[in-house]
């Protein structure tokens, strides 16, 4: 997976992110990545899903996003892509955002009902399209030990409501493999941790192991 975004391309090339020039440049990047067996985080350049609510039930319109996914996967044959998911909070080494969805927080029964329905519908769409094995969630980035509670909450919630959607985590320490075992099932440690004994049980269970530098 390659972390290329429209915002980064726009900044590097001095164009506006929503301009036709940026889309043209991004398209050329997609072609280059495909030719070099790389998959961008989010290959769909045009369109996004829309959602309306009927009480606690989400009603999705995947039309534009679906057509763009069909186009890029048939043309470039990527083998992985990230699905952006709201409501589970976020964290990195320098920041933390606690879970909240539609103004609702964990502990409110409506939070689980609505977000659970949202995640299940997303998984159902990806499964119907035959893309579930290529999709992954990337919600938390290089968490410190103090953020493991958030990672466990969010990814266990995702596993409950959309168990087929892989839960990816870049990990920076050996103890992450032990402390987050079960919550994460797509591990992306730095190269020096690939031989860690802590990863043994995850490998044996069949968790996917990536790496990064």
Short mmCIF file of C-alpha atoms in Angstrom, two decimals:
data_model
loop_
_atom_site.label_atom_id
_atom_site.label_comp_id
_atom_site.label_asym_id
_atom_site.label_seq_id
_atom_site.Cartn_x
_atom_site.Cartn_y
_atom_site.Cartn_z
CA UNK A 1 0.00 0.00 0.00
CA UNK A 2 1.28 3.44 -0.90
CA UNK A 3 0.16 6.53 0.99
CA UNK A 4 -0.48 8.79 -1.96
CA UNK A 5 -3.33 11.26 -1.51
CA UNK A 6 -4.81 13.99 -3.65
CA UNK A 7 -3.78 16.61 -1.08
CA UNK A 8 -0.14 15.52 -1.24
CA UNK A 9 -0.14 15.51 -5.04
CA UNK A 10 -1.74 18.94 -5.17
CA UNK A 11 0.88 20.36 -2.82
CA UNK A 12 3.79 18.75 -4.65
CA UNK A 13 2.65 19.89 -8.09
CA UNK A 14 1.28 23.30 -7.15
CA UNK A 15 -2.29 22.65 -8.25
CA UNK A 16 -5.64 22.71 -6.49
CA UNK A 17 -6.78 19.38 -5.06
CA UNK A 18 -10.19 19.63 -6.73
CA UNK A 19 -8.87 20.74 -10.11
CA UNK A 20 -8.89 18.73 -13.37
CA UNK A 21 -5.09 19.08 -13.42
CA UNK A 22 -4.81 17.27 -10.10
CA UNK A 23 -7.09 14.47 -11.29
CA UNK A 24 -4.99 14.07 -14.43
CA UNK A 25 -1.78 13.88 -12.39
CA UNK A 26 -3.34 11.41 -9.97
CA UNK A 27 -4.41 9.22 -12.89
CA UNK A 28 -0.83 9.09 -14.09
CA UNK A 29 0.31 8.15 -10.60
CA UNK A 30 -2.23 5.32 -10.54
CA UNK A 31 -0.87 4.02 -13.82
CA UNK A 32 2.71 4.18 -12.54
CA UNK A 33 1.82 2.41 -9.30
CA UNK A 34 -0.02 -0.32 -11.15
CA UNK A 35 2.96 -0.89 -13.44
CA UNK A 36 5.20 -1.21 -10.37
CA UNK A 37 2.84 -3.47 -8.39
CA UNK A 38 1.87 -0.85 -5.81
CA UNK A 39 -1.61 -0.12 -4.50
CA UNK A 40 -2.60 3.37 -3.36
CA UNK A 41 -4.53 3.88 -0.16
CA UNK A 42 -7.63 5.13 -1.96
CA UNK A 43 -7.60 4.55 -5.73
CA UNK A 44 -11.11 5.90 -6.39
CA UNK A 45 -10.47 9.44 -7.61
CA UNK A 46 -14.04 10.48 -8.32
CA UNK A 47 -17.19 10.07 -6.30
CA UNK A 48 -17.88 8.94 -2.78
CA UNK A 49 -20.68 7.07 -1.16
CA UNK A 50 -23.64 8.99 0.22
CA UNK A 51 -25.83 7.98 3.12
CA UNK A 52 -29.21 9.05 4.44
CA UNK A 53 -30.87 7.81 7.59
CA UNK A 54 -34.25 6.21 8.10
CA UNK A 55 -34.36 6.36 11.88
CA UNK A 56 -31.41 4.23 12.98
CA UNK A 57 -31.05 2.55 9.60
CA UNK A 58 -28.49 3.88 7.08
CA UNK A 59 -29.58 4.00 3.44
CA UNK A 60 -26.49 4.09 1.25
CA UNK A 61 -26.05 5.34 -2.28
CA UNK A 62 -22.82 3.74 -3.49
CA UNK A 63 -23.44 4.63 -7.14
CA UNK A 64 -20.62 7.07 -7.94
CA UNK A 65 -18.08 5.31 -5.73
CA UNK A 66 -19.04 1.91 -7.13
CA UNK A 67 -18.59 3.04 -10.73
CA UNK A 68 -15.18 4.50 -9.91
CA UNK A 69 -14.08 1.35 -8.08
CA UNK A 70 -15.16 -0.71 -11.08
CA UNK A 71 -13.12 1.54 -13.36
CA UNK A 72 -9.85 1.61 -11.42
CA UNK A 73 -9.84 -2.07 -10.44
CA UNK A 74 -10.61 -3.28 -13.96
CA UNK A 75 -8.00 -0.93 -15.43
CA UNK A 76 -5.18 -1.09 -12.88
CA UNK A 77 -5.78 -4.39 -11.02
CA UNK A 78 -4.81 -3.15 -7.56
CA UNK A 79 -4.83 -5.77 -4.81
CA UNK A 80 -5.55 -3.64 -1.73
CA UNK A 81 -7.25 -0.40 -0.76
CA UNK A 82 -8.16 1.46 2.40
CA UNK A 83 -11.75 2.13 3.42
CA UNK A 84 -12.27 5.27 5.48
CA UNK A 85 -14.49 4.58 8.48
CA UNK A 86 -16.00 7.20 10.79
CA UNK A 87 -16.93 6.98 14.43
CA UNK A 88 -14.13 4.82 15.84
CA UNK A 89 -11.83 7.62 16.93
CA UNK A 90 -8.29 8.13 15.67
CA UNK A 91 -4.82 8.27 17.13
CA UNK A 92 -1.19 8.64 16.21
CA UNK A 93 1.98 9.31 18.15
CA UNK A 94 1.01 12.97 18.51
CA UNK A 95 -2.77 13.13 18.67
CA UNK A 96 -5.92 11.36 19.78
CA UNK A 97 -9.56 11.73 18.84
CA UNK A 98 -12.08 9.80 20.91
CA UNK A 99 -14.92 7.82 19.30
CA UNK A 100 -18.02 9.72 18.30
CA UNK A 101 -20.64 9.12 15.61
CA UNK A 102 -23.41 11.54 14.66
CA UNK A 103 -22.86 13.31 17.97
CA UNK A 104 -23.22 10.01 19.86
CA UNK A 105 -20.55 8.51 22.08
CA UNK A 106 -19.86 4.98 23.35
CA UNK A 107 -22.20 4.15 26.20
CA UNK A 108 -25.20 5.57 24.36
CA UNK A 109 -27.16 2.61 22.90
CA UNK A 110 -27.76 4.64 19.73
CA UNK A 111 -24.00 4.84 19.11
CA UNK A 112 -23.66 1.07 18.75
CA UNK A 113 -26.93 0.69 16.88
CA UNK A 114 -26.23 3.33 14.27
CA UNK A 115 -22.49 2.86 13.81
CA UNK A 116 -22.87 -0.91 13.88
CA UNK A 117 -25.47 -0.71 11.12
CA UNK A 118 -23.23 1.64 9.11
CA UNK A 119 -20.22 -0.69 9.33
CA UNK A 120 -22.27 -3.79 8.53
CA UNK A 121 -23.73 -2.11 5.44
CA UNK A 122 -20.25 -1.13 4.25
CA UNK A 123 -19.01 -4.68 4.69
CA UNK A 124 -22.05 -5.99 2.83
CA UNK A 125 -21.37 -3.73 -0.13
CA UNK A 126 -17.71 -4.72 -0.33
CA UNK A 127 -18.61 -8.38 -0.13
CA UNK A 128 -21.21 -8.02 -2.88
CA UNK A 129 -18.63 -6.32 -5.10
CA UNK A 130 -16.03 -9.01 -4.48
CA UNK A 131 -13.71 -6.45 -2.92
CA UNK A 132 -13.82 -7.47 0.73
CA UNK A 133 -10.58 -9.44 0.46
CA UNK A 134 -8.85 -6.32 -0.90
CA UNK A 135 -10.27 -3.81 1.59
CA UNK A 136 -8.77 -2.88 4.94
CA UNK A 137 -9.43 -0.39 7.72
CA UNK A 138 -6.58 1.90 8.71
CA UNK A 139 -7.96 3.89 11.62
CA UNK A 140 -5.01 4.14 14.01
CA UNK A 141 -1.43 5.02 13.15
CA UNK A 142 1.62 3.99 15.20
CA UNK A 143 -0.19 4.16 18.54
CA UNK A 144 1.66 4.61 21.79
CA UNK A 145 0.93 2.16 24.60
CA UNK A 146 -1.28 4.82 26.17
CA UNK A 147 -3.57 4.60 23.12
CA UNK A 148 -3.99 0.83 23.08
CA UNK A 149 -7.33 1.13 24.88
CA UNK A 150 -8.68 3.16 21.97
CA UNK A 151 -7.32 0.72 19.37
CA UNK A 152 -8.83 -2.25 21.21
CA UNK A 153 -12.19 -0.54 21.56
CA UNK A 154 -12.41 0.55 17.94
CA UNK A 155 -11.13 -2.59 16.27
CA UNK A 156 -13.10 -4.91 18.54
CA UNK A 157 -16.19 -2.88 17.67
CA UNK A 158 -15.36 -3.22 13.98
CA UNK A 159 -14.76 -6.96 14.37
CA UNK A 160 -18.18 -7.34 15.98
CA UNK A 161 -20.13 -5.51 13.28
CA UNK A 162 -17.99 -6.05 10.15
CA UNK A 163 -15.84 -9.09 10.91
CA UNK A 164 -14.72 -9.60 7.32
CA UNK A 165 -13.08 -6.17 6.99
CA UNK A 166 -9.39 -6.44 7.83
CA UNK A 167 -8.10 -4.27 10.67
CA UNK A 168 -4.65 -2.89 9.85
CA UNK A 169 -2.19 -1.34 12.28
CA UNK A 170 1.35 -0.01 11.83
CA UNK A 171 3.08 -1.13 15.04
CA UNK A 172 6.19 0.37 16.58
CA UNK A 173 6.94 -1.93 19.52
CA UNK A 174 7.09 -5.65 20.36
CA UNK A 175 4.48 -5.33 23.09
CA UNK A 176 1.88 -4.12 20.57
CA UNK A 177 1.67 -7.63 19.12
CA UNK A 178 0.82 -9.02 22.53
CA UNK A 179 -1.39 -6.22 23.86
CA UNK A 180 -3.47 -5.83 20.70
CA UNK A 181 -3.72 -9.50 19.80
CA UNK A 182 -7.23 -10.26 18.59
CA UNK A 183 -8.14 -6.65 17.90
CA UNK A 184 -5.78 -6.35 14.93
CA UNK A 185 -5.60 -8.96 12.18
CA UNK A 186 -3.45 -7.14 9.61
CA UNK A 187 -0.12 -6.20 11.16
CA UNK A 188 2.25 -3.73 9.56
CA UNK A 189 5.39 -3.49 11.72
CA UNK A 190 8.62 -1.84 10.77
CA UNK A 191 11.07 -4.28 9.19
CA UNK A 192 13.13 -4.84 12.33
CA UNK A 193 10.11 -6.34 14.09
CA UNK A 194 9.27 -8.95 11.47
CA UNK A 195 11.26 -11.64 13.28
CA UNK A 196 9.76 -10.77 16.67
CA UNK A 197 8.72 -13.85 18.71
CA UNK A 198 5.67 -11.80 19.68
CA UNK A 199 4.36 -12.20 16.12
CA UNK A 200 4.52 -15.98 16.20
CA UNK A 201 0.98 -16.66 17.36
CA UNK A 202 -0.44 -14.14 14.88
CA UNK A 203 1.40 -15.83 12.02
CA UNK A 204 0.23 -19.27 13.13
CA UNK A 205 -3.36 -18.10 13.40
CA UNK A 206 -3.26 -16.72 9.87
CA UNK A 207 -3.16 -12.98 10.50
CA UNK A 208 -1.77 -11.09 7.55
CA UNK A 209 1.67 -9.54 8.04
CA UNK A 210 2.84 -6.55 6.04
CA UNK A 211 5.86 -4.34 6.75
CA UNK A 212 6.99 -0.79 6.20
CA UNK A 213 10.11 1.35 6.31
#
